[in-house]
PDB file of C-alpha atoms in Angstrom:
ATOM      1  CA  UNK A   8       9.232 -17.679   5.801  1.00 86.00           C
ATOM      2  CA  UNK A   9      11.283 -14.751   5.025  1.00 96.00           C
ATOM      3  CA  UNK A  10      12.896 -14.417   1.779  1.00 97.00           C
ATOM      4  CA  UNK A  11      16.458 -12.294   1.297  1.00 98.00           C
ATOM      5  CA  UNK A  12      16.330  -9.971  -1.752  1.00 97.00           C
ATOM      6  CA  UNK A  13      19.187  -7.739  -1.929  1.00 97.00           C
ATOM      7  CA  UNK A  14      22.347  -7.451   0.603  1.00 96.00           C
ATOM      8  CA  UNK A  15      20.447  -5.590   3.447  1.00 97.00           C
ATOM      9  CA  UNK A  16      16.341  -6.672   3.047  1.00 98.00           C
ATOM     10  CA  UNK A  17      14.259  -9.783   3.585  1.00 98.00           C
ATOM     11  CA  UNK A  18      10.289  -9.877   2.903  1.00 98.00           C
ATOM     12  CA  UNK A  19       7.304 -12.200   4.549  1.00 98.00           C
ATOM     13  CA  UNK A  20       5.750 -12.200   1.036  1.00 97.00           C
ATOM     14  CA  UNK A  21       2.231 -11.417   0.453  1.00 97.00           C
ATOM     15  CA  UNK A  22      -0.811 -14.020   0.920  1.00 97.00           C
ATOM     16  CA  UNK A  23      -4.388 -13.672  -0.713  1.00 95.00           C
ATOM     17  CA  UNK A  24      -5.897 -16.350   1.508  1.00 96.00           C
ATOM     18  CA  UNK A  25      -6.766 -13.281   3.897  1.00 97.00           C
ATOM     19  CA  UNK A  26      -5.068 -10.471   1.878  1.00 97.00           C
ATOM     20  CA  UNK A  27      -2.180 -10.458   3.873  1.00 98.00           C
ATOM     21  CA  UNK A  28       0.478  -7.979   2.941  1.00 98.00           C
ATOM     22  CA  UNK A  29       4.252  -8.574   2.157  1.00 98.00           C
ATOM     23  CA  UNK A  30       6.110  -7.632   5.466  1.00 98.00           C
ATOM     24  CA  UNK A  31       9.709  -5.987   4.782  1.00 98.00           C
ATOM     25  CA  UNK A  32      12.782  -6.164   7.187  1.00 98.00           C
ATOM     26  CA  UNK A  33      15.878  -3.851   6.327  1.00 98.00           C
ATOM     27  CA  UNK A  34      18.970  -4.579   8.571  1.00 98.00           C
ATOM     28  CA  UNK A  35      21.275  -2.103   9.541  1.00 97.00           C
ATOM     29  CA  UNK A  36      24.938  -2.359  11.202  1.00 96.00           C
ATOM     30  CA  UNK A  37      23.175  -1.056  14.393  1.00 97.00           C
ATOM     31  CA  UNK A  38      19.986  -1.963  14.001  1.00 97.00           C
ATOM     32  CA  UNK A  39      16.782  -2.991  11.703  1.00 98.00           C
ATOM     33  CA  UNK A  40      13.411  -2.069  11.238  1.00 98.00           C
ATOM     34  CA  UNK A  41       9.805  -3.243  10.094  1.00 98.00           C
ATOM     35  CA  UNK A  42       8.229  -2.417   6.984  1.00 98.00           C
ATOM     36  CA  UNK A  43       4.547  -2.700   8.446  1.00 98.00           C
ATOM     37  CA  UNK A  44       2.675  -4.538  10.806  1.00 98.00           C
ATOM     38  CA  UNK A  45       0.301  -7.272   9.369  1.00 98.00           C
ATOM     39  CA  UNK A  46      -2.880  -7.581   8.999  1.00 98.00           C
ATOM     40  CA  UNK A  47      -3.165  -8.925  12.812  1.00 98.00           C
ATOM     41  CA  UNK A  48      -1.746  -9.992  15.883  1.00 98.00           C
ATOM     42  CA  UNK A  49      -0.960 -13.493  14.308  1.00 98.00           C
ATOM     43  CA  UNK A  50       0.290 -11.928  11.191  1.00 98.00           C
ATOM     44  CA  UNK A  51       2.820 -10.101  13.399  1.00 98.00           C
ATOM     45  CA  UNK A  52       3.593 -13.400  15.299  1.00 98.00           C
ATOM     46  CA  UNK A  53       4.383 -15.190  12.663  1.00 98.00           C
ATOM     47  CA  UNK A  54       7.034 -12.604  11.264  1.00 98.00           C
ATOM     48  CA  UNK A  55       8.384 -11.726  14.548  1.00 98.00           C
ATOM     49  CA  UNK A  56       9.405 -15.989  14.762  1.00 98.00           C
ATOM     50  CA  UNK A  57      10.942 -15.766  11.434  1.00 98.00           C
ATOM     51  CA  UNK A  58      12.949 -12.689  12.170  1.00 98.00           C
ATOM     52  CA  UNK A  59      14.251 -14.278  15.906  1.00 97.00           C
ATOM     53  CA  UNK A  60      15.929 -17.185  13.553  1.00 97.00           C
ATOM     54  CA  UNK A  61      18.575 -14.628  11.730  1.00 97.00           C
ATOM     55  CA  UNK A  62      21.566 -13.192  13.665  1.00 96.00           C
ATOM     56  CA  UNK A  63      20.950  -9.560  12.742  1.00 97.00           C
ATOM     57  CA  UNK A  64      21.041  -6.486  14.673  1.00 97.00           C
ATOM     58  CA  UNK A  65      18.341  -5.744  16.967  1.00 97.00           C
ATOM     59  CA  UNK A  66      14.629  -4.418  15.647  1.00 98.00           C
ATOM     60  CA  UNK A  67      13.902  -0.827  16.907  1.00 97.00           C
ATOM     61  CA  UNK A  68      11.174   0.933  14.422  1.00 98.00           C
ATOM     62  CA  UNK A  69       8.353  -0.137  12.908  1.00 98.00           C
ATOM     63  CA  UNK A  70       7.342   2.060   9.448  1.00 98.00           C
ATOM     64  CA  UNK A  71       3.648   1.866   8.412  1.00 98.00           C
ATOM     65  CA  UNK A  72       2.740   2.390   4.637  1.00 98.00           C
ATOM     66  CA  UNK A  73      -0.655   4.003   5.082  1.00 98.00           C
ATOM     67  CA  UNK A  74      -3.396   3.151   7.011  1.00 98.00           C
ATOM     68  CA  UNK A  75      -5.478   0.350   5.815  1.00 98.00           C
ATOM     69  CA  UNK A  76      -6.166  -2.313   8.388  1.00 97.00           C
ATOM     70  CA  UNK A  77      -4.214  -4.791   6.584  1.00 98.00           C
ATOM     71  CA  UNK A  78      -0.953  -2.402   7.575  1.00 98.00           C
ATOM     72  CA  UNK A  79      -1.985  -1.822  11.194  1.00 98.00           C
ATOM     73  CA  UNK A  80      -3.280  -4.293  12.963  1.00 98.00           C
ATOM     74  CA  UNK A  81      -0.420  -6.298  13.966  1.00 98.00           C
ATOM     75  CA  UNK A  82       1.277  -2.827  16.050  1.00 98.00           C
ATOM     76  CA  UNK A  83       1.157  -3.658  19.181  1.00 98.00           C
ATOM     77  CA  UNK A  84       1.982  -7.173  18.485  1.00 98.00           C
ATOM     78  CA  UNK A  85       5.201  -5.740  16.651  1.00 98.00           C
ATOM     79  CA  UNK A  86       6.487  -4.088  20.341  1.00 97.00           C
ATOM     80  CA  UNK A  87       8.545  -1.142  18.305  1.00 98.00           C
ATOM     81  CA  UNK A  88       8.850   2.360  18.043  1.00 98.00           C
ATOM     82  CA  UNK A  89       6.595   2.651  15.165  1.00 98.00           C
ATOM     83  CA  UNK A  90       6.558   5.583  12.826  1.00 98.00           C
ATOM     84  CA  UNK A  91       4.341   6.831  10.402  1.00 98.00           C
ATOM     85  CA  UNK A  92       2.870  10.230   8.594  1.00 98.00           C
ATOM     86  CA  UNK A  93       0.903  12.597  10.440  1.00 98.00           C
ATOM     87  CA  UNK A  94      -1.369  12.048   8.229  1.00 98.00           C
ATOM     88  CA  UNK A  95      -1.911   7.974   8.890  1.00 98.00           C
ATOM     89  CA  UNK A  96      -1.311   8.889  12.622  1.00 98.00           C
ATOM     90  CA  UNK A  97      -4.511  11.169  12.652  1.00 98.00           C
ATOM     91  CA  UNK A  98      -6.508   8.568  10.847  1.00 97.00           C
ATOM     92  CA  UNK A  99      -5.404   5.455  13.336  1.00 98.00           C
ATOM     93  CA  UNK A 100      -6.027   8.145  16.339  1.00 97.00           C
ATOM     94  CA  UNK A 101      -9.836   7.904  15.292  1.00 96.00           C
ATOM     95  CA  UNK A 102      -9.316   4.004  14.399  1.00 96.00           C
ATOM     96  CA  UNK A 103      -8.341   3.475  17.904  1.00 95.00           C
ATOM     97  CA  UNK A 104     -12.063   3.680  18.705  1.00 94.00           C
ATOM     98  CA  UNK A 105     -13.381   1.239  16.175  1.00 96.00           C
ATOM     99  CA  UNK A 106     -14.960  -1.873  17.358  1.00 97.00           C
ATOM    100  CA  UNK A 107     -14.376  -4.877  15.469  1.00 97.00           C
ATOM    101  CA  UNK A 108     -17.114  -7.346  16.517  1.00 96.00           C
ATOM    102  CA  UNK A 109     -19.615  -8.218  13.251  1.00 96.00           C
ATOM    103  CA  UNK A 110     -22.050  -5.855  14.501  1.00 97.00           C
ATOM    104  CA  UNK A 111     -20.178  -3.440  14.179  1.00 97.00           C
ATOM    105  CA  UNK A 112     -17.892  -3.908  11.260  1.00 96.00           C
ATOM    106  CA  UNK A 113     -21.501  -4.962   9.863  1.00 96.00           C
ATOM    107  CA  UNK A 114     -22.691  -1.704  10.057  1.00 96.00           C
ATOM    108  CA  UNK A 115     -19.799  -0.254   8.497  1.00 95.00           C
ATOM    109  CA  UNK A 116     -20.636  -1.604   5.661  1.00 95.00           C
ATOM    110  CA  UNK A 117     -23.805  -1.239   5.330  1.00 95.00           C
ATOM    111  CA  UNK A 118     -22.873   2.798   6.018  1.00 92.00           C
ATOM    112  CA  UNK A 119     -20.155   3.028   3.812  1.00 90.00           C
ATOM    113  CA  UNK A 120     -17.212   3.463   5.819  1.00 90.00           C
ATOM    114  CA  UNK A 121     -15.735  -0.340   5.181  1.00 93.00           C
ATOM    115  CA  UNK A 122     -15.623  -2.763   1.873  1.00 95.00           C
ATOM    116  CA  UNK A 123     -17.405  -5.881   2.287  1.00 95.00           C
ATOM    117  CA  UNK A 124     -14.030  -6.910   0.392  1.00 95.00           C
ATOM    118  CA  UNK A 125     -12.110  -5.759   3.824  1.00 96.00           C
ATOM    119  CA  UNK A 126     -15.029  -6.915   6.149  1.00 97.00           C
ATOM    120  CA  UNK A 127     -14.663 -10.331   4.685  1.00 97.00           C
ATOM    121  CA  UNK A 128     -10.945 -10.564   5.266  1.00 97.00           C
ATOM    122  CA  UNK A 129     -10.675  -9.076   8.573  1.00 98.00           C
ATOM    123  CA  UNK A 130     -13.293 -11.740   9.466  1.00 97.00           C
ATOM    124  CA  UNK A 131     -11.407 -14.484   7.760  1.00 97.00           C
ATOM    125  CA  UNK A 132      -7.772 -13.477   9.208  1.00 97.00           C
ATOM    126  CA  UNK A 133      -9.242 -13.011  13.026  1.00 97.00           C
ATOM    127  CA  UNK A 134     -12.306 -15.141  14.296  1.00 95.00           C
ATOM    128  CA  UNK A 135     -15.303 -13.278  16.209  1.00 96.00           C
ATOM    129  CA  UNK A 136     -13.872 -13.892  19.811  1.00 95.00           C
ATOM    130  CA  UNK A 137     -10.745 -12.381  19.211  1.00 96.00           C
ATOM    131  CA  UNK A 138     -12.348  -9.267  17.399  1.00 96.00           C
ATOM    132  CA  UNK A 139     -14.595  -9.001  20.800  1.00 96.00           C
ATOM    133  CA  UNK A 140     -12.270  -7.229  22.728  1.00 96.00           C
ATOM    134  CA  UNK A 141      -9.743  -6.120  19.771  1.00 97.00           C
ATOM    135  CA  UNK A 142      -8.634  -2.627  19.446  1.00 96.00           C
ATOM    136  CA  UNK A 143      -5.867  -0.995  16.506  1.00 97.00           C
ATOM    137  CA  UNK A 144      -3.457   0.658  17.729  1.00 97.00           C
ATOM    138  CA  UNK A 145      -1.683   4.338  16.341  1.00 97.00           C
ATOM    139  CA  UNK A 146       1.576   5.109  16.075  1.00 98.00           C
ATOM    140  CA  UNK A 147       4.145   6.786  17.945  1.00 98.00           C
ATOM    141  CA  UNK A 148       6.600   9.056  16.154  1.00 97.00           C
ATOM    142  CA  UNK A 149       5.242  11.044  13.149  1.00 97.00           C
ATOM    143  CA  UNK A 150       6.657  12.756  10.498  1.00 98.00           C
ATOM    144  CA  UNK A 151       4.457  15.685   7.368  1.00 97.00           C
ATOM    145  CA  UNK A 152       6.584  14.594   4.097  1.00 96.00           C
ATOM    146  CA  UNK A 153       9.787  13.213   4.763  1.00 97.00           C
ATOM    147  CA  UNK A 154      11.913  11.504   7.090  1.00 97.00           C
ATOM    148  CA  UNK A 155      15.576   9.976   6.651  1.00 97.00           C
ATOM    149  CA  UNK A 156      16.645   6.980   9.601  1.00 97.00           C
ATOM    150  CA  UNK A 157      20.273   6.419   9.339  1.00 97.00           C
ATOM    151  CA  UNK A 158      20.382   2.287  10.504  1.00 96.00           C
ATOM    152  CA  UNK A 159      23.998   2.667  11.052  1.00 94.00           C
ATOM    153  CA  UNK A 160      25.394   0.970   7.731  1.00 87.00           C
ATOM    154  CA  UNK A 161      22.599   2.480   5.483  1.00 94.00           C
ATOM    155  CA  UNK A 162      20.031   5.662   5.395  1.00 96.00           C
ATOM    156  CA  UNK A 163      16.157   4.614   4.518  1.00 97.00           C
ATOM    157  CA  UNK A 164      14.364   7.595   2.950  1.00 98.00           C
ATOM    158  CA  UNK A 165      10.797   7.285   4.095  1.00 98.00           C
ATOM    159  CA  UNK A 166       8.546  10.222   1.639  1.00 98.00           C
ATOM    160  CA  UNK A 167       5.040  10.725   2.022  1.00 98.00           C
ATOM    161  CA  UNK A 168       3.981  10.355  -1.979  1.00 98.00           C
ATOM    162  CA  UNK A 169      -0.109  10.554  -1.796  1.00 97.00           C
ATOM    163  CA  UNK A 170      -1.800   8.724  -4.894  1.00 96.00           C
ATOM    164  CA  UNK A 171      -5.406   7.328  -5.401  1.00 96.00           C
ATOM    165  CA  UNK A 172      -5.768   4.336  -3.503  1.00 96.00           C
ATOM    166  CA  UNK A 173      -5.171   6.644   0.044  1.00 96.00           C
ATOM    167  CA  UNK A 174      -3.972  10.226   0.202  1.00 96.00           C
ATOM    168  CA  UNK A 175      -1.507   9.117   3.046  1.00 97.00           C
ATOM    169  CA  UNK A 176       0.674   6.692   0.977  1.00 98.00           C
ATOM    170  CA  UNK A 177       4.327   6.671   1.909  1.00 98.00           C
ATOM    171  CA  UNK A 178       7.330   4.785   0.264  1.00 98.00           C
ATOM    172  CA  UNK A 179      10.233   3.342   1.700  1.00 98.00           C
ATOM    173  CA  UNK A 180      13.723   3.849  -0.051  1.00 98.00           C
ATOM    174  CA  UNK A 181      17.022   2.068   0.762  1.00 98.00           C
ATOM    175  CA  UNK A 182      19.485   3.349  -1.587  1.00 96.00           C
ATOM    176  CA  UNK A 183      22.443   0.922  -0.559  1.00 97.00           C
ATOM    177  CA  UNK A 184      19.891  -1.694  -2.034  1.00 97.00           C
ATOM    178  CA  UNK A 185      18.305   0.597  -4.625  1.00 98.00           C
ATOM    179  CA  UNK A 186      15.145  -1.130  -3.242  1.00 98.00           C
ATOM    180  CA  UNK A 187      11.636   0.799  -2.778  1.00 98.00           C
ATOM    181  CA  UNK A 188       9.016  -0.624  -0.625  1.00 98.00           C
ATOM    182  CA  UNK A 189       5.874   1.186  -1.856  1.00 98.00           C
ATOM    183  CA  UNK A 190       2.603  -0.739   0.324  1.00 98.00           C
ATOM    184  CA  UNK A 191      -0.269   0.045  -1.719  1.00 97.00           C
ATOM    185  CA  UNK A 192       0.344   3.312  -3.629  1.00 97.00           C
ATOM    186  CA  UNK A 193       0.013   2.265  -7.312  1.00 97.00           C
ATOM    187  CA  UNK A 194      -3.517   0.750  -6.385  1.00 96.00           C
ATOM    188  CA  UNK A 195      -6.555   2.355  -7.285  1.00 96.00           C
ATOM    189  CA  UNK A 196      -9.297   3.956  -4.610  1.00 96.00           C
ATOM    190  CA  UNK A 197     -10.604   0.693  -3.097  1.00 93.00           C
ATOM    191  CA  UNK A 198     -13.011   3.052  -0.941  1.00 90.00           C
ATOM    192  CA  UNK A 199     -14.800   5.422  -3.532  1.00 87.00           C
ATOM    193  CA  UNK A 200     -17.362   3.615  -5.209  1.00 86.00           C
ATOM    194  CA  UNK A 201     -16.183   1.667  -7.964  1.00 93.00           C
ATOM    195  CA  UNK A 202     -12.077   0.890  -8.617  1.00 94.00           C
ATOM    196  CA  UNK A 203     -10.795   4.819  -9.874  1.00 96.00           C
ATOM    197  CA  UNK A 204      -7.954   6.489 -10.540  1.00 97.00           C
ATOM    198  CA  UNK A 205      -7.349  10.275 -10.230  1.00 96.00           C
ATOM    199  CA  UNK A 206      -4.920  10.828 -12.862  1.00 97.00           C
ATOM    200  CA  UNK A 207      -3.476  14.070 -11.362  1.00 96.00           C
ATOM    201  CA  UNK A 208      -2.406  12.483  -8.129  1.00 97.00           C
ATOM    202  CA  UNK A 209      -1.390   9.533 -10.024  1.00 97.00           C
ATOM    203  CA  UNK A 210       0.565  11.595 -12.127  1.00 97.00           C
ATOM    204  CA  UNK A 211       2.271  13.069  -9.460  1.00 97.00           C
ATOM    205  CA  UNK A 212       2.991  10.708  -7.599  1.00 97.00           C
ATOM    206  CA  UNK A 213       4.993   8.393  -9.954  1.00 97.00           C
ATOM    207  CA  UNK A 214       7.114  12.094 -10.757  1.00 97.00           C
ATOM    208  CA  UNK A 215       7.934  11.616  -6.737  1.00 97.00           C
ATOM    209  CA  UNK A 216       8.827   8.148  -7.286  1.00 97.00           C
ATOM    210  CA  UNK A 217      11.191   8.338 -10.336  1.00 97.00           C
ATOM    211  CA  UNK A 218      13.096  10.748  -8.316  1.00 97.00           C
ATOM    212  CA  UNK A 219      14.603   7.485  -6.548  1.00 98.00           C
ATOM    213  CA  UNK A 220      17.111   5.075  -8.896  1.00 98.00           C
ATOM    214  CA  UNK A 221      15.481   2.180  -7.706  1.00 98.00           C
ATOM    215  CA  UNK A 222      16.482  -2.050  -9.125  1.00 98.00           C
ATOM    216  CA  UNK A 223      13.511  -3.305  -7.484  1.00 98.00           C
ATOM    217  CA  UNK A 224       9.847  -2.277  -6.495  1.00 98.00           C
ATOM    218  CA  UNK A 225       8.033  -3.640  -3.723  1.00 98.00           C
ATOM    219  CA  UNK A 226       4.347  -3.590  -3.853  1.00 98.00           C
ATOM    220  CA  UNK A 227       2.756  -5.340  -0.959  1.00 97.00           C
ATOM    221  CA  UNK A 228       0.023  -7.458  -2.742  1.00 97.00           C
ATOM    222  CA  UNK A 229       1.843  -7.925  -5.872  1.00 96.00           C
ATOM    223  CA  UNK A 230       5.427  -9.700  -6.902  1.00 96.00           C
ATOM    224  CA  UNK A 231       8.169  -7.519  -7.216  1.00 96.00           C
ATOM    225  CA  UNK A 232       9.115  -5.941 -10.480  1.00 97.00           C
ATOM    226  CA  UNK A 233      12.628  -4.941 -11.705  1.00 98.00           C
ATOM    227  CA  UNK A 234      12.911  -1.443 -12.823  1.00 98.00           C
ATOM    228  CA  UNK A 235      11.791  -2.232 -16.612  1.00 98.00           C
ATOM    229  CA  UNK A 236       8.891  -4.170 -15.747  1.00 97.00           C
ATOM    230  CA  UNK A 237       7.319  -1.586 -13.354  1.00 98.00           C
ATOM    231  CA  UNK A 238       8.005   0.953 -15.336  1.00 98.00           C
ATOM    232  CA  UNK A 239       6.483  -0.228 -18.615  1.00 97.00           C
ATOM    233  CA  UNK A 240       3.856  -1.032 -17.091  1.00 96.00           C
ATOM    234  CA  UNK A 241       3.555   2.641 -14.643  1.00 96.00           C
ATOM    235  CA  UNK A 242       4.446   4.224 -18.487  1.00 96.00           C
ATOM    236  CA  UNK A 243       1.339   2.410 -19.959  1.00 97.00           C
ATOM    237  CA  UNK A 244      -1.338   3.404 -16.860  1.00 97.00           C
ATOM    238  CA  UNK A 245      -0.060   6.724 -17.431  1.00 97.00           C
ATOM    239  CA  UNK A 246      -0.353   7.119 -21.079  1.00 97.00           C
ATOM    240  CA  UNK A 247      -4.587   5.828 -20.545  1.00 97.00           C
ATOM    241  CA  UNK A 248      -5.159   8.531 -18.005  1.00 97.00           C
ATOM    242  CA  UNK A 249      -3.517  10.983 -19.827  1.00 97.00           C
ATOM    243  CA  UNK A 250      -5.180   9.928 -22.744  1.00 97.00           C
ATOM    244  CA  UNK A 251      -8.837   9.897 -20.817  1.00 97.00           C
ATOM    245  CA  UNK A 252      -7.823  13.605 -19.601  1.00 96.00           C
ATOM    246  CA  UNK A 253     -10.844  15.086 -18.149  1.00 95.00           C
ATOM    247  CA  UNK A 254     -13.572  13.029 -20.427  1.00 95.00           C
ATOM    248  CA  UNK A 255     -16.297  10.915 -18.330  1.00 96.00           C
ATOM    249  CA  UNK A 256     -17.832   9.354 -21.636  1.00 97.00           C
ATOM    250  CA  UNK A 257     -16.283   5.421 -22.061  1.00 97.00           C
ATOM    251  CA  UNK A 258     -17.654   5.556 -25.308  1.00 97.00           C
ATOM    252  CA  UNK A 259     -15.905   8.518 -26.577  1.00 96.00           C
ATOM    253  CA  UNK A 260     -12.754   7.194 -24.568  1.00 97.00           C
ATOM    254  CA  UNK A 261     -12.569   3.630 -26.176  1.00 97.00           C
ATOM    255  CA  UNK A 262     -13.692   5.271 -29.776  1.00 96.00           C
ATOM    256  CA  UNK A 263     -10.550   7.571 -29.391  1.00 95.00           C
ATOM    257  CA  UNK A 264      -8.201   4.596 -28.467  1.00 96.00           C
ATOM    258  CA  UNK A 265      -8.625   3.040 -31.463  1.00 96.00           C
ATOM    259  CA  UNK A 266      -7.916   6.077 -33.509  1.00 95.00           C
ATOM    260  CA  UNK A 267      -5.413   6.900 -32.146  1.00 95.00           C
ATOM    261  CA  UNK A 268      -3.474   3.558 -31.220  1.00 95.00           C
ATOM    262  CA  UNK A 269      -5.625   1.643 -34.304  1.00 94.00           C
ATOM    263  CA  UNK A 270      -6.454  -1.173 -32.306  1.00 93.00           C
ATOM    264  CA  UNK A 271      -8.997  -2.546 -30.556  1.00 95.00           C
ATOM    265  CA  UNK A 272      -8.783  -2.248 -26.562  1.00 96.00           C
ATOM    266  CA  UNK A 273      -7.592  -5.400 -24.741  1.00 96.00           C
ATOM    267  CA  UNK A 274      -9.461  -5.528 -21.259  1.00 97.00           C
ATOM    268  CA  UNK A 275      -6.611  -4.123 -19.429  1.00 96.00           C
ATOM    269  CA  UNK A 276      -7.394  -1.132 -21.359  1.00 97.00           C
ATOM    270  CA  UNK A 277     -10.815  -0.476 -20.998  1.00 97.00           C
ATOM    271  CA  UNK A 278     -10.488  -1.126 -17.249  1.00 97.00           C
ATOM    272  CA  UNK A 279      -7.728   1.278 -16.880  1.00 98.00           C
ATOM    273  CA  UNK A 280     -10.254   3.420 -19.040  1.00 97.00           C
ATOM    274  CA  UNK A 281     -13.184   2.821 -16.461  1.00 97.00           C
ATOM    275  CA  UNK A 282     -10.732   3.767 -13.234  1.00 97.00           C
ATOM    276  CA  UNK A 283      -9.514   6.748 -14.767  1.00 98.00           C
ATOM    277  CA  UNK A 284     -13.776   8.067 -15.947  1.00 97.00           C
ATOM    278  CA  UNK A 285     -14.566   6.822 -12.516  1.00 97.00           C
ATOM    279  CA  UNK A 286     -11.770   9.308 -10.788  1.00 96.00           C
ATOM    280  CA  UNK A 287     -13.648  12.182 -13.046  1.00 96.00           C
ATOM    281  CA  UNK A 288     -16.621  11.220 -12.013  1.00 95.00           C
ATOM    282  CA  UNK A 289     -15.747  11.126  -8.545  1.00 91.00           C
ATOM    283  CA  UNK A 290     -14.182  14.644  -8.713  1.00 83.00           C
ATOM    284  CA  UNK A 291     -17.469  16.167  -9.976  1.00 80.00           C
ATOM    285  CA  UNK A 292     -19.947  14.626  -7.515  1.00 66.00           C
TER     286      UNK A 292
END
């Protein structure tokens, strides 16, 4: 089902069941495009049928958020011109070899180059026959930092804004709508040991993203937040990492929490605390 949110966007909302992302559509006078692909074939399918029941110009690009399997795999099902950052295209060049079959996404694992979280999902979302013969796809226009696609009655500003959870993160902005579609980007590193934030590129990444006067923020595992909401809450990660600066000592970090905010840490707090030590600790390995 897709769901209309402003004058000129609809979204396949986001599914746990097999960590299914939201899916965006943005509809121009001349024509629309995709705000990634799915997390499969099916995935892709089952937007593609919800998209043929609304009399809107015709589909032409697909945009791809970063490069996470969960973004990609429904590409070739989508049948677009799809577009992404040079950096996501080199990373889905070297994809396009992957084999998908439990033995292989097995080994992964067990060599650190997949998450038993994303191993257990892909598995879920796609049974073992399909994932056989399966192959990803890349993508076929690219772009280094920024890109504007005029749709005919509206410009999308598509910015390559980095972050911790992947260094190729890329946000979506349709200023008719003052809408942002921003995939995973205010996530933590899913990949590097455990959850961690790196509060430099977190840092400057949200200075990219307040550049944008945005109503409504898009993230595509989460609900959408109004401007206040996200912010507050963007505000308050910030304010921990800064806080945490360079330290990799939780003790010393919760001890001068409570000093300084004369409190005791709720658990949002010393997690935050955790991903932000973790991110040092990464950086000094």
């Amino acid at each position: 089902m897709l769901n209309q949110i402003s004058k000129n966007i609809y979204i396949m909302p986001h599914n746990h069941n097999t960590d299914r992302p939201l899916l965006g559509l943005i509809v121009g006078s001349d024509y629309s495009i995709v705000v990634d692909s799915g997390n499969s074939p099916k995935h892709a399918k089952e937007f593609l049928k919800e998209v043929k029941k609304l009399n809107i110009s015709p589909l032409k690009y697909l945009i791809i958020t970063h490069w996470h399997w969960d973004h990609i795999f429904g590409i070739k099902e989508m049948k677009l011109s799809s577009i992404s950052s040079k950096a996501t295209q080199n990373i889905l060049m070297k994809m396009k070899e992957f084999s998908w079959d439990d033995f292989n996404l097995d080994n992964r694992v067990k060599q650190g180059e997949e998450i038993e979280f994303c191993s257990e999902n892909i598995k879920k979302e796609m049974d073992s026959n399909f994932r056989a013969t399966f192959k990803s796809s890349t993508t076929d226009i690219c772009f280094y930092n920024k890109l504007e696609i005029n749709l005919g009655s509206l410009v999308c500003i598509v910015e390559k804004i980095g972050g911790s959870h992947s260094s190729d993160s890329t946000i979506i902005y349709v200023k008719d709508d003052k809408v942002m579609f921003m995939g995973d980007c205010m996530s933590e590193d899913y990949y590097s040991g455990p959850l961690n934030y790196e509060y430099t590129k977190f840092e400057a990444m949200i200075r990219k993203i307040k550049k944008y006067d945005t109503n409504l923020y898009l993230e595509s595992h989460k609900e959408s937040q109004k401007r206040d909401d996200f912010w507050n809450n963007i505000n308050h990660i910030n304010t921990i990492g800064k806080d945490v600066g360079d330290n990799t000592d939780f003790d010393l970090c919760i001890e001068k929490y409570k000093q300084k905010y004369k409190l005791e840490p709720d658990n949002q707090v010393i997690n935050l605390i955790k991903s932000f030590i973790y991110g040092n600790l990464k950086k000094i390995k």
